[in-house]
PDB file of C-alpha atoms and ligand atoms in Angstrom:
ATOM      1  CA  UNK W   1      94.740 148.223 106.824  1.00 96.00           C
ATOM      2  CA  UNK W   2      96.110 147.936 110.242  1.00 97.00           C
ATOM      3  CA  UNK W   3      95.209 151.347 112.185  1.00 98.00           C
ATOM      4  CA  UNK W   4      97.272 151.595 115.405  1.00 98.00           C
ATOM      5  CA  UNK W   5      96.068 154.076 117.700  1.00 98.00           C
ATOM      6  CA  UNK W   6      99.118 156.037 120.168  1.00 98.00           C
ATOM      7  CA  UNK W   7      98.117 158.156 122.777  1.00 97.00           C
ATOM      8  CA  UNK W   8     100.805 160.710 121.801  1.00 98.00           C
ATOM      9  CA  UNK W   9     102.950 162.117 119.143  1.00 98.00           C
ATOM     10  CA  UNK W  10     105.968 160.467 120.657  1.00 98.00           C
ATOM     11  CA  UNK W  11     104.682 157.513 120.883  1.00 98.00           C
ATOM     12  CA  UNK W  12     103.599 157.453 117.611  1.00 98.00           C
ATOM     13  CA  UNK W  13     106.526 158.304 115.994  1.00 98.00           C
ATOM     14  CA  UNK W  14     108.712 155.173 118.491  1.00 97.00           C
ATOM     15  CA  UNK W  15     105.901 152.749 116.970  1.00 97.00           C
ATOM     16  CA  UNK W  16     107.092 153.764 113.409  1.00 98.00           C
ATOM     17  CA  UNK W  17     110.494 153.931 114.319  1.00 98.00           C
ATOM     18  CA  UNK W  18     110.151 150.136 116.026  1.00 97.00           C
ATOM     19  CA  UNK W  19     108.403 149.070 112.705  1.00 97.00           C
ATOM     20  CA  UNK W  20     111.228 150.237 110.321  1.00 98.00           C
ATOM     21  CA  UNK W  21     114.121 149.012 112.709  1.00 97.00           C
ATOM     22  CA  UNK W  22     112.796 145.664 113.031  1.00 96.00           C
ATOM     23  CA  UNK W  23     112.818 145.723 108.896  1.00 97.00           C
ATOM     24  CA  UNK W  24     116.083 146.620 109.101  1.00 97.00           C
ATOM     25  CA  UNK W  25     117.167 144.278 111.229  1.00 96.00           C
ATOM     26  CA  UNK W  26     115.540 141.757 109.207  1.00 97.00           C
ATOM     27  CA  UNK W  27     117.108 142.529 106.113  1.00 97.00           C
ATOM     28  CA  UNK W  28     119.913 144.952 106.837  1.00 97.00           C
ATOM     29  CA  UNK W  29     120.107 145.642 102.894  1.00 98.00           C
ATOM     30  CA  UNK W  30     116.228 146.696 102.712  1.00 98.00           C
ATOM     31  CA  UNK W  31     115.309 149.092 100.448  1.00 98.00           C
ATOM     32  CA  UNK W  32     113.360 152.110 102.122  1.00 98.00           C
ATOM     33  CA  UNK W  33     110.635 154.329 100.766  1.00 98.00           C
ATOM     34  CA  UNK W  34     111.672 157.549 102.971  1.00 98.00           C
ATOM     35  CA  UNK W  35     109.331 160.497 103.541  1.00 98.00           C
ATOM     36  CA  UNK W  36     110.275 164.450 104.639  1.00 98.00           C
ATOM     37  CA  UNK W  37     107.684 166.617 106.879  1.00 96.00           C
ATOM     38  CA  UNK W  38     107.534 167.490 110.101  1.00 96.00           C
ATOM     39  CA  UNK W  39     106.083 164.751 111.463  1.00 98.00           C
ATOM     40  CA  UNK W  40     109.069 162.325 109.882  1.00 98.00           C
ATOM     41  CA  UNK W  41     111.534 164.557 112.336  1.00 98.00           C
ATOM     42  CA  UNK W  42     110.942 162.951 115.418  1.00 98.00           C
ATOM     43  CA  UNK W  43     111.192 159.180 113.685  1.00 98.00           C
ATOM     44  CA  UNK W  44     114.335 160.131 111.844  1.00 98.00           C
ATOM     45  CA  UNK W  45     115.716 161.395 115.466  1.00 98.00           C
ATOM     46  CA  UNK W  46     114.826 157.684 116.760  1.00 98.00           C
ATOM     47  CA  UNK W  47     115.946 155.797 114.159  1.00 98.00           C
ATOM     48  CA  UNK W  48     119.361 157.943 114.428  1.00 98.00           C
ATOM     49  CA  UNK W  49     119.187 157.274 118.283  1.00 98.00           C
ATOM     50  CA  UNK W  50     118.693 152.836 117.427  1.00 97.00           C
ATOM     51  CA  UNK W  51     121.788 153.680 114.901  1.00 96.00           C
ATOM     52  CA  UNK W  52     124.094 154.719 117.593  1.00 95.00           C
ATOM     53  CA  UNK W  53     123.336 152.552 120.486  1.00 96.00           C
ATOM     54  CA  UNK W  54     123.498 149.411 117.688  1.00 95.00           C
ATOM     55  CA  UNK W  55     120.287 148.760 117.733  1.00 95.00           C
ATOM     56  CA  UNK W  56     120.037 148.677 114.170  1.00 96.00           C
ATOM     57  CA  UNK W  57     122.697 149.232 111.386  1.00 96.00           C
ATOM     58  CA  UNK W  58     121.415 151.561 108.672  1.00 96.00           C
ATOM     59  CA  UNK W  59     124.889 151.634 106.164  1.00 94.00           C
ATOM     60  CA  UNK W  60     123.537 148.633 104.236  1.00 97.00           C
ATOM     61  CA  UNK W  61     119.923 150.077 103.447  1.00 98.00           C
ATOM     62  CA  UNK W  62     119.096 152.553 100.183  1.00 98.00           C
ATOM     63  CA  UNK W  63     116.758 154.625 100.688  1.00 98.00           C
ATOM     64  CA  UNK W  64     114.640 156.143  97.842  1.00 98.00           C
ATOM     65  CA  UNK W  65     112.451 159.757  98.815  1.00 98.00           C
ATOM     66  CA  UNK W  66     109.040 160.253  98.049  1.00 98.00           C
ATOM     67  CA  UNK W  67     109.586 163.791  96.309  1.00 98.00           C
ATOM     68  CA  UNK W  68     111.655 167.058  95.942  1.00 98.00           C
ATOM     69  CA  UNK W  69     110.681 170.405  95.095  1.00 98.00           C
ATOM     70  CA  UNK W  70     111.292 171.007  91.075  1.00 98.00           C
ATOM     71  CA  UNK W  71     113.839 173.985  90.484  1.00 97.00           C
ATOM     72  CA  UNK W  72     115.462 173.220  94.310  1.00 97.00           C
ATOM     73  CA  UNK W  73     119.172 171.969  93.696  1.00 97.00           C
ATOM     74  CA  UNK W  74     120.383 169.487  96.601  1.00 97.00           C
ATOM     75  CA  UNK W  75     122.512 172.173  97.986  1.00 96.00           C
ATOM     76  CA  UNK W  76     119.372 174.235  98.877  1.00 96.00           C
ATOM     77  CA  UNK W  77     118.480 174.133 102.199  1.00 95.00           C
ATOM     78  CA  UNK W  78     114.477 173.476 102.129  1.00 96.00           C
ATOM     79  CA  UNK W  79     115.076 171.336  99.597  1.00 97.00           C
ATOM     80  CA  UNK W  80     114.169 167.509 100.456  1.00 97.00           C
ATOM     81  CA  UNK W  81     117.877 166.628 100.121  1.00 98.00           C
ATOM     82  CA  UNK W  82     119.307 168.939 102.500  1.00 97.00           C
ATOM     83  CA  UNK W  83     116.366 167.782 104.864  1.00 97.00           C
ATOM     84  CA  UNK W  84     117.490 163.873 104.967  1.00 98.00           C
ATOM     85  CA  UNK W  85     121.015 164.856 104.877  1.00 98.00           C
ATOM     86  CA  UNK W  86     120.041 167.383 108.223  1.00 98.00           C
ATOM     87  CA  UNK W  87     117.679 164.524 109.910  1.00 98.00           C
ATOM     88  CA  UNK W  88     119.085 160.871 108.680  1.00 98.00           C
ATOM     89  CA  UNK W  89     122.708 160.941 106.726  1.00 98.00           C
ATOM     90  CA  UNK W  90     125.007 163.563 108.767  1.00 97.00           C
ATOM     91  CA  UNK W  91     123.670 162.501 112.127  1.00 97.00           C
ATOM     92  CA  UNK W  92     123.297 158.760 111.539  1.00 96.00           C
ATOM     93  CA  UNK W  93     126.725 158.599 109.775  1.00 95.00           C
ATOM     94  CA  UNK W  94     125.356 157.947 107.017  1.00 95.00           C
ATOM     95  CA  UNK W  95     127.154 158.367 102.881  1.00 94.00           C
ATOM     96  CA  UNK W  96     124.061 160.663 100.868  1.00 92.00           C
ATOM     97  CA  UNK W  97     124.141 158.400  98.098  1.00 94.00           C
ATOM     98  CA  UNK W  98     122.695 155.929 100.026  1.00 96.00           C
ATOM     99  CA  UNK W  99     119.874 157.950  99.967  1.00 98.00           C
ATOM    100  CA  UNK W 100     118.044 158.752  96.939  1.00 98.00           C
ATOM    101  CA  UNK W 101     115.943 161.133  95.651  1.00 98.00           C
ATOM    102  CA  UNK W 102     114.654 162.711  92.419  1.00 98.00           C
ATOM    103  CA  UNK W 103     117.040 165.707  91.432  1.00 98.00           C
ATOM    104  CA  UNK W 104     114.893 169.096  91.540  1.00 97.00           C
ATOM    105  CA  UNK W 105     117.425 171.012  89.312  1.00 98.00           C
ATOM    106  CA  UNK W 106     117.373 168.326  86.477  1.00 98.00           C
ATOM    107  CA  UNK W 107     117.107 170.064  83.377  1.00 98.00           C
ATOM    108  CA  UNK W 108     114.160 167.715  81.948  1.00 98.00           C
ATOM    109  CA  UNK W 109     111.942 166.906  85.048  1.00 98.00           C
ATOM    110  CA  UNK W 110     110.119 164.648  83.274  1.00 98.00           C
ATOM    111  CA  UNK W 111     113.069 162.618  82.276  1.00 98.00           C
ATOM    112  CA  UNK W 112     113.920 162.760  85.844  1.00 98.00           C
ATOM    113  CA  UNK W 113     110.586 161.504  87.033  1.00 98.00           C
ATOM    114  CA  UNK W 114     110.591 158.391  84.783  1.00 98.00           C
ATOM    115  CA  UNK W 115     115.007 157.713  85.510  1.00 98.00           C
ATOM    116  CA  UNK W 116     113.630 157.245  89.164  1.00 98.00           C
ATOM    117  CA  UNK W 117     111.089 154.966  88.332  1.00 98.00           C
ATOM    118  CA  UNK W 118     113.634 153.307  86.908  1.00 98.00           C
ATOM    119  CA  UNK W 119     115.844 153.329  89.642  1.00 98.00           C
ATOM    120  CA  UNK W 120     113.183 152.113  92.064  1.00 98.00           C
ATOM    121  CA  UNK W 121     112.253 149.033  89.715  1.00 98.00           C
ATOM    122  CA  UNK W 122     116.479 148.253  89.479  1.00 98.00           C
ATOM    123  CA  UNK W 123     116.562 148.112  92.902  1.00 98.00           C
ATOM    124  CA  UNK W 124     114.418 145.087  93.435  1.00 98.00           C
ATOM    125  CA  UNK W 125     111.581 147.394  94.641  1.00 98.00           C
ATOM    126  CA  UNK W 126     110.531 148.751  97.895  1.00 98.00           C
ATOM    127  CA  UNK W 127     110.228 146.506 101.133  1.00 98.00           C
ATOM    128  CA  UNK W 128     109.021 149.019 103.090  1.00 98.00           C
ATOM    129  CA  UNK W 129     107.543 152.904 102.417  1.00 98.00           C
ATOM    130  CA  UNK W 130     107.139 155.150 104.856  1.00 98.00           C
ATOM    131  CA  UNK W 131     104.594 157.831 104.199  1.00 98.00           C
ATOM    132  CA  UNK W 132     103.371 161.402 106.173  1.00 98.00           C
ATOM    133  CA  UNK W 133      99.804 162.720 105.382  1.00 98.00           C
ATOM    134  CA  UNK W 134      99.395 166.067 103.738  1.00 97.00           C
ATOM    135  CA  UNK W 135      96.119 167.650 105.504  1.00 96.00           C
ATOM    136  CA  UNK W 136      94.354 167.516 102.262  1.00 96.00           C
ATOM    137  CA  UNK W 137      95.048 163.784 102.146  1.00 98.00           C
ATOM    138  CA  UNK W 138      97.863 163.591  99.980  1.00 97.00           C
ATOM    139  CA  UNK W 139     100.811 160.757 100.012  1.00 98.00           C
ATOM    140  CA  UNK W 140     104.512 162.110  98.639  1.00 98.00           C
ATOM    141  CA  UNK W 141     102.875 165.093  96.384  1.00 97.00           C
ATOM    142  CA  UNK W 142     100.072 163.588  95.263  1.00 98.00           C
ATOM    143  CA  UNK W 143      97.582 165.743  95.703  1.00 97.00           C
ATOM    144  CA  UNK W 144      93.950 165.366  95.172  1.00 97.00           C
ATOM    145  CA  UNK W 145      92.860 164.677  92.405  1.00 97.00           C
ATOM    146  CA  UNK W 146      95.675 162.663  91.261  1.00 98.00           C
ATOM    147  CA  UNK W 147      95.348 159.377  89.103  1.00 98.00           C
ATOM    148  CA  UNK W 148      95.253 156.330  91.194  1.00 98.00           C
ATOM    149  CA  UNK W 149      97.427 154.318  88.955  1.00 98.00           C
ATOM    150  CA  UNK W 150     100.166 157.331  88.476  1.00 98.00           C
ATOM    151  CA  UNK W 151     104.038 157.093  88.285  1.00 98.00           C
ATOM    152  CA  UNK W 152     106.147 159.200  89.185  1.00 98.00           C
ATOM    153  CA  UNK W 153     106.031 162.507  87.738  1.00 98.00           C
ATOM    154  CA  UNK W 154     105.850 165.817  88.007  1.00 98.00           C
ATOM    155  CA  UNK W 155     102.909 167.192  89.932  1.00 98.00           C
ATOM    156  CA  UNK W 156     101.619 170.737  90.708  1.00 97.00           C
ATOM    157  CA  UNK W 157     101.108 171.179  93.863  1.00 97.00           C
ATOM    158  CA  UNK W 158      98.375 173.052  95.096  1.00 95.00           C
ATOM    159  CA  UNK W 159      97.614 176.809  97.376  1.00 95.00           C
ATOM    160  CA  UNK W 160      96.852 174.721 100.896  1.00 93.00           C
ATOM    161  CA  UNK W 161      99.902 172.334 100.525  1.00 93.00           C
ATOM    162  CA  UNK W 162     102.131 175.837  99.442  1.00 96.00           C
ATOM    163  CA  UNK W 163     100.814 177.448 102.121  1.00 93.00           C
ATOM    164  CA  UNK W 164     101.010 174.606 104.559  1.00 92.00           C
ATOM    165  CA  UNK W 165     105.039 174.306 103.747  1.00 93.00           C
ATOM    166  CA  UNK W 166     105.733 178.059 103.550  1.00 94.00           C
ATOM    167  CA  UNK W 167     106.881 177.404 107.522  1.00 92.00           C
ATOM    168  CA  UNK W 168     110.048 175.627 106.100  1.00 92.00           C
ATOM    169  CA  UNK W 169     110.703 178.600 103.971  1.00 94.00           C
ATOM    170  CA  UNK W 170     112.352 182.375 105.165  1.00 90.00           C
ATOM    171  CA  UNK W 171     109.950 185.361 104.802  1.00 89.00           C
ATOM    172  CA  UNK W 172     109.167 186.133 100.960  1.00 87.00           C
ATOM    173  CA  UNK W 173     111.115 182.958  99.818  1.00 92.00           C
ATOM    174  CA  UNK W 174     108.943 181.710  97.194  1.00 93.00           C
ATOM    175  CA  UNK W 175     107.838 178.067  97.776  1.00 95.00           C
ATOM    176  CA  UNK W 176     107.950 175.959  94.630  1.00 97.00           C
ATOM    177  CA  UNK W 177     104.900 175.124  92.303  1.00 97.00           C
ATOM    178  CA  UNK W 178     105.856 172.026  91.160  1.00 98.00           C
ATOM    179  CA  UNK W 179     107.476 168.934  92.838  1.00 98.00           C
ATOM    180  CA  UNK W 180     108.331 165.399  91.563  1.00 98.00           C
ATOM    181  CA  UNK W 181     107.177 162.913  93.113  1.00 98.00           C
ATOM    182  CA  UNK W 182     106.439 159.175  93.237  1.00 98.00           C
ATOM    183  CA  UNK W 183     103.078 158.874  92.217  1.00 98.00           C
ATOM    184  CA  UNK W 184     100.283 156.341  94.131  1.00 98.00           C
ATOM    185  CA  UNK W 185     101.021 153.010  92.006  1.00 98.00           C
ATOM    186  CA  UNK W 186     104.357 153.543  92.705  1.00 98.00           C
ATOM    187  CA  UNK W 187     103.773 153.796  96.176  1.00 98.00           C
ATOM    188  CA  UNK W 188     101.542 151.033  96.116  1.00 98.00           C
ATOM    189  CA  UNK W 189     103.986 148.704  94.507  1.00 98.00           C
ATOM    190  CA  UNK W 190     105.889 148.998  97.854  1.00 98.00           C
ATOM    191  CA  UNK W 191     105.767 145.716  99.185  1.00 98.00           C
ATOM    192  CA  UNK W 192     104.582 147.355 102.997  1.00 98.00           C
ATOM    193  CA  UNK W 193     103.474 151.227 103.060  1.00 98.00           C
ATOM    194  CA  UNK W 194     104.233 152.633 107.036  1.00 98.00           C
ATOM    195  CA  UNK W 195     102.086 155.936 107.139  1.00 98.00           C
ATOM    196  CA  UNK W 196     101.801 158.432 110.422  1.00 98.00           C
ATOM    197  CA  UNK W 197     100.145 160.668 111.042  1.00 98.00           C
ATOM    198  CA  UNK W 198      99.271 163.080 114.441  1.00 98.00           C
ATOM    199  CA  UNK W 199      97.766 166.182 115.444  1.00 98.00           C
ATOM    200  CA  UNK W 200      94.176 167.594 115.269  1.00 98.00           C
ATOM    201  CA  UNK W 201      94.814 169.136 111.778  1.00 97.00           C
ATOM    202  CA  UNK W 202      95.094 165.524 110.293  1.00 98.00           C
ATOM    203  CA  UNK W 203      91.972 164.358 111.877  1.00 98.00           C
ATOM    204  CA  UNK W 204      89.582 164.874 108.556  1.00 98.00           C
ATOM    205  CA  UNK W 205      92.270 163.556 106.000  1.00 98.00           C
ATOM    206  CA  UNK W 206      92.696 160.321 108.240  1.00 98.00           C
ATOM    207  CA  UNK W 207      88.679 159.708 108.723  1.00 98.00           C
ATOM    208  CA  UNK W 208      88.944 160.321 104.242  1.00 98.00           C
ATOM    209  CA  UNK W 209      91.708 157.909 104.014  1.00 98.00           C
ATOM    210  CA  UNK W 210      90.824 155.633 106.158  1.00 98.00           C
ATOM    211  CA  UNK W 211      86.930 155.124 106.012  1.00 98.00           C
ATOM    212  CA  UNK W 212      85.915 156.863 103.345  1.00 98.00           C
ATOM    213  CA  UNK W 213      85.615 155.709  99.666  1.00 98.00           C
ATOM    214  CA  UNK W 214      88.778 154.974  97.582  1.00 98.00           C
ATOM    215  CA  UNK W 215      89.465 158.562  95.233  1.00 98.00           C
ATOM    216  CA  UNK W 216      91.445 160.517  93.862  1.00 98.00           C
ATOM    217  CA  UNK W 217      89.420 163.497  96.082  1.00 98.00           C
ATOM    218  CA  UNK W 218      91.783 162.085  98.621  1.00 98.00           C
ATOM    219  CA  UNK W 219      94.699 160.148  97.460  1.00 98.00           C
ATOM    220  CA  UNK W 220      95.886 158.511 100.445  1.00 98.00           C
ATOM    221  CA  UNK W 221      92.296 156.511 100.599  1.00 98.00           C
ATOM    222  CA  UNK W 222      94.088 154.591  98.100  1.00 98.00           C
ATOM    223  CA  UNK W 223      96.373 152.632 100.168  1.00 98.00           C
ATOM    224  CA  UNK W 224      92.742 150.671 101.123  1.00 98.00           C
ATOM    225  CA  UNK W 225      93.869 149.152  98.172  1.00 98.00           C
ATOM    226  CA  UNK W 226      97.441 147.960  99.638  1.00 98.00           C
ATOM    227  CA  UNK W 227      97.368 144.182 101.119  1.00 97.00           C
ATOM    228  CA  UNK W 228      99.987 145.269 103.447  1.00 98.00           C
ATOM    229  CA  UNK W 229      99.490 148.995 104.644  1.00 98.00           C
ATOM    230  CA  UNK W 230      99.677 149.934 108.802  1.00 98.00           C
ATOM    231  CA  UNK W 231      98.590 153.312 109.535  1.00 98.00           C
ATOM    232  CA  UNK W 232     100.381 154.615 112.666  1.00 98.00           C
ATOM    233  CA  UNK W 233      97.391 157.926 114.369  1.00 98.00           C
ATOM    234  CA  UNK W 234      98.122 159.374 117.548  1.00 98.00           C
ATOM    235  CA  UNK W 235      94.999 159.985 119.552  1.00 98.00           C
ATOM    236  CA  UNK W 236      94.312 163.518 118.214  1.00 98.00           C
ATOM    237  CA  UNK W 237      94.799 161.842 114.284  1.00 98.00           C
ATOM    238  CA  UNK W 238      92.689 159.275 115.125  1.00 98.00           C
ATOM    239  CA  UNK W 239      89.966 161.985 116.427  1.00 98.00           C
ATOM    240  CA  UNK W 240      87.042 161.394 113.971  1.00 98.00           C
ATOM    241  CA  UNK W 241      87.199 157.713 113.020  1.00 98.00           C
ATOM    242  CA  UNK W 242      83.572 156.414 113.087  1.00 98.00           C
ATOM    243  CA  UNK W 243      85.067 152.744 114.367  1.00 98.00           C
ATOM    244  CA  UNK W 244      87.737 153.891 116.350  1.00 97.00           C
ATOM    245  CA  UNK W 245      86.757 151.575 119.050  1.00 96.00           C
ATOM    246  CA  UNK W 246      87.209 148.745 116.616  1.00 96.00           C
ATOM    247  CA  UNK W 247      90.561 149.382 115.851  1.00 96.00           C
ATOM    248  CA  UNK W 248      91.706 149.807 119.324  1.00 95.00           C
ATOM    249  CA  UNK W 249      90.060 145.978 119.683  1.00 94.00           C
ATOM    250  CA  UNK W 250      92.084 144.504 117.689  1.00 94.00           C
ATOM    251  CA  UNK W 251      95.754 146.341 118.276  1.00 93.00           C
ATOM    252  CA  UNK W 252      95.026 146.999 121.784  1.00 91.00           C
ATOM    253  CA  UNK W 253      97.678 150.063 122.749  1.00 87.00           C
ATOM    254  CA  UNK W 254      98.870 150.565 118.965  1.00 88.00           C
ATOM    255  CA  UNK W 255      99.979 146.775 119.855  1.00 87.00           C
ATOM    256  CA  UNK W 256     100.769 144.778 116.031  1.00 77.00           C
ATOM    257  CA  UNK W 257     102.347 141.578 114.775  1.00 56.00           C
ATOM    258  CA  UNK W 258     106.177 141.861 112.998  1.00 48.00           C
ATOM    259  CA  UNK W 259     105.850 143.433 109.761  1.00 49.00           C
ATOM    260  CA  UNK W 260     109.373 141.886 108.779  1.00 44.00           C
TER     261      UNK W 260
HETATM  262  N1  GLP O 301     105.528 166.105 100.501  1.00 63.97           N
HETATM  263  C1  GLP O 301     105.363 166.159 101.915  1.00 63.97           C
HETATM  264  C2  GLP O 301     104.570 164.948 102.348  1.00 63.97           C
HETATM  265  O1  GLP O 301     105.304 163.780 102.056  1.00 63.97           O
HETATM  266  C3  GLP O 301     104.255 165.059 103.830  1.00 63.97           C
HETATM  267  O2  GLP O 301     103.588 163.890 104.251  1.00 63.97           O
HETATM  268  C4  GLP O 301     103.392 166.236 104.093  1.00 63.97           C
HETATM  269  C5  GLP O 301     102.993 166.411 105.556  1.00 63.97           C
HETATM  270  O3  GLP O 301     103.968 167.120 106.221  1.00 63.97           O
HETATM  271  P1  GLP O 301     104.044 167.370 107.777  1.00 63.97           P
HETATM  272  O4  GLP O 301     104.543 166.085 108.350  1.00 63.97           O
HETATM  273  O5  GLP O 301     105.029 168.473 107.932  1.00 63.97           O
HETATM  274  O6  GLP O 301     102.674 167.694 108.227  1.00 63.97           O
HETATM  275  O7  GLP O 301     104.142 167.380 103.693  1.00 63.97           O
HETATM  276  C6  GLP O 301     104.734 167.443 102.425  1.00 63.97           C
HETATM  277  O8  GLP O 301     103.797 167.986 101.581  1.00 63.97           O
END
């Protein structure tokens, strides 16, 4: 794992930015692992910003989204759809369908969950997945306890994650139980995994994930397992790392070699 340490938020979120637009201008026609959450805004606002200066060209990438809410049609607005159409497709230019992700209202969600599987393996695979961290250490909707070597499928997600996303939702709008989601071999498949992660309320999940032992008690720990995974803290993240200092040796300033 490469752990890059940020002394901000912002800064944080240019790093990962930098790290998917120099992908992109690598390969133009990469294939993107793309990930919803707060802390995705400010990257999305970034990579929009790269887009329209011509920095970087994004109509030749597809992306493919972690996860969507099950029973949330793409017309709803909390629903992970209407989120990369609000933060990446309508302000980057971009046509939706270049940007997938598994159908909520799908009659079958199971079906669903394996036709994106699918759809991940036709496309060649991932080159690059970007991934938030759920404060209970989950990656997509994997929550803990999930199987290290899962597809995707449909997951249940539990009361601190509901609770934690009920600030997307209006007053006494029910937020969904269930979600689809890639699950972590797919993830790990990816051929890099991009993960940030800031604020205090992060801190314990990143110590879990980071230096703690590889389990399904905290499902991001798994990416320990990825030959090519950078983990993107800002200060506050990076908080209660044991060998902090150690990390900030070798990536001096969040400082890393070309991922492309
Ligand atoms: N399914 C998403 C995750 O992919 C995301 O990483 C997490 C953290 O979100 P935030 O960035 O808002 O803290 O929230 C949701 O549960």
């Amino acid at each position: 794992m490469k752990i890059l340490i940020l002394p901000d938020p912002d800064a944080a979120a240019a790093r990962v930015a930098d790290i998917i637009a120099r992908t992109l201008v690598a390969r133009p026609e990469a294939v993107l692992g793309l990930a919803t959450g707060g802390t995705m805004e400010p990257v999305y606002a970034r990579l929009v910003a790269q887009a329209r200066s011509g920095q970087v060209a994004l109509d030749r990438m597809t992306g493919f989204n972690l996860d969507e809410y099950v029973g949330l049609p793409p017309r709803h607005p909390q629903s992970y759809h209407a989120f990369m159409r609000a933060h990446l497709a309508a302000p980057a230019g971009l046509d939706p369908a270049r940007l997938n992700l598994p159908r909520g209202d799908a009659p079958d969600a199971a079906a669903e969950a394996a036709r994106y599987e699918a759809a991940i393996a036709a496309s060649g695979g991932i080159d690059l997945q970007l991934l938030g961290l759920g404060a209970n250490g989950h990656i997509g909707f994997n929550e803990p306890s999930s199987s290290l070597a899962s597809p995707t499928r449909v997951k249940t997600l539990n009361h601190a994650t509901r609770a934690a996303n009920a600030r997307f939702f209006g007053p006494g709008e029910e937020v969904p139980r269930h979600a689809i989601t890639m699950g972590i071999a797919t993830i790990l498949r990816a051929r890099h995994a991009l993960l940030l992660a800031t604020g205090a309320h992060k801190a314990q999940a990143v110590a879990a994930m980071v230096e703690g032992p590889v389990s399904a008690r905290c499902p991001a720990s798994a990416l320990q397992m990825h030959p090519a995974a950078t983990i993107v803290l800002d200060a506050a993240a990076a908080a209660k790392l044991e060998l902090r200092d150690y990390y900030e040796t070798v990536h001096p300033e969040g400082r890393e070699p070309c991922l492309a």
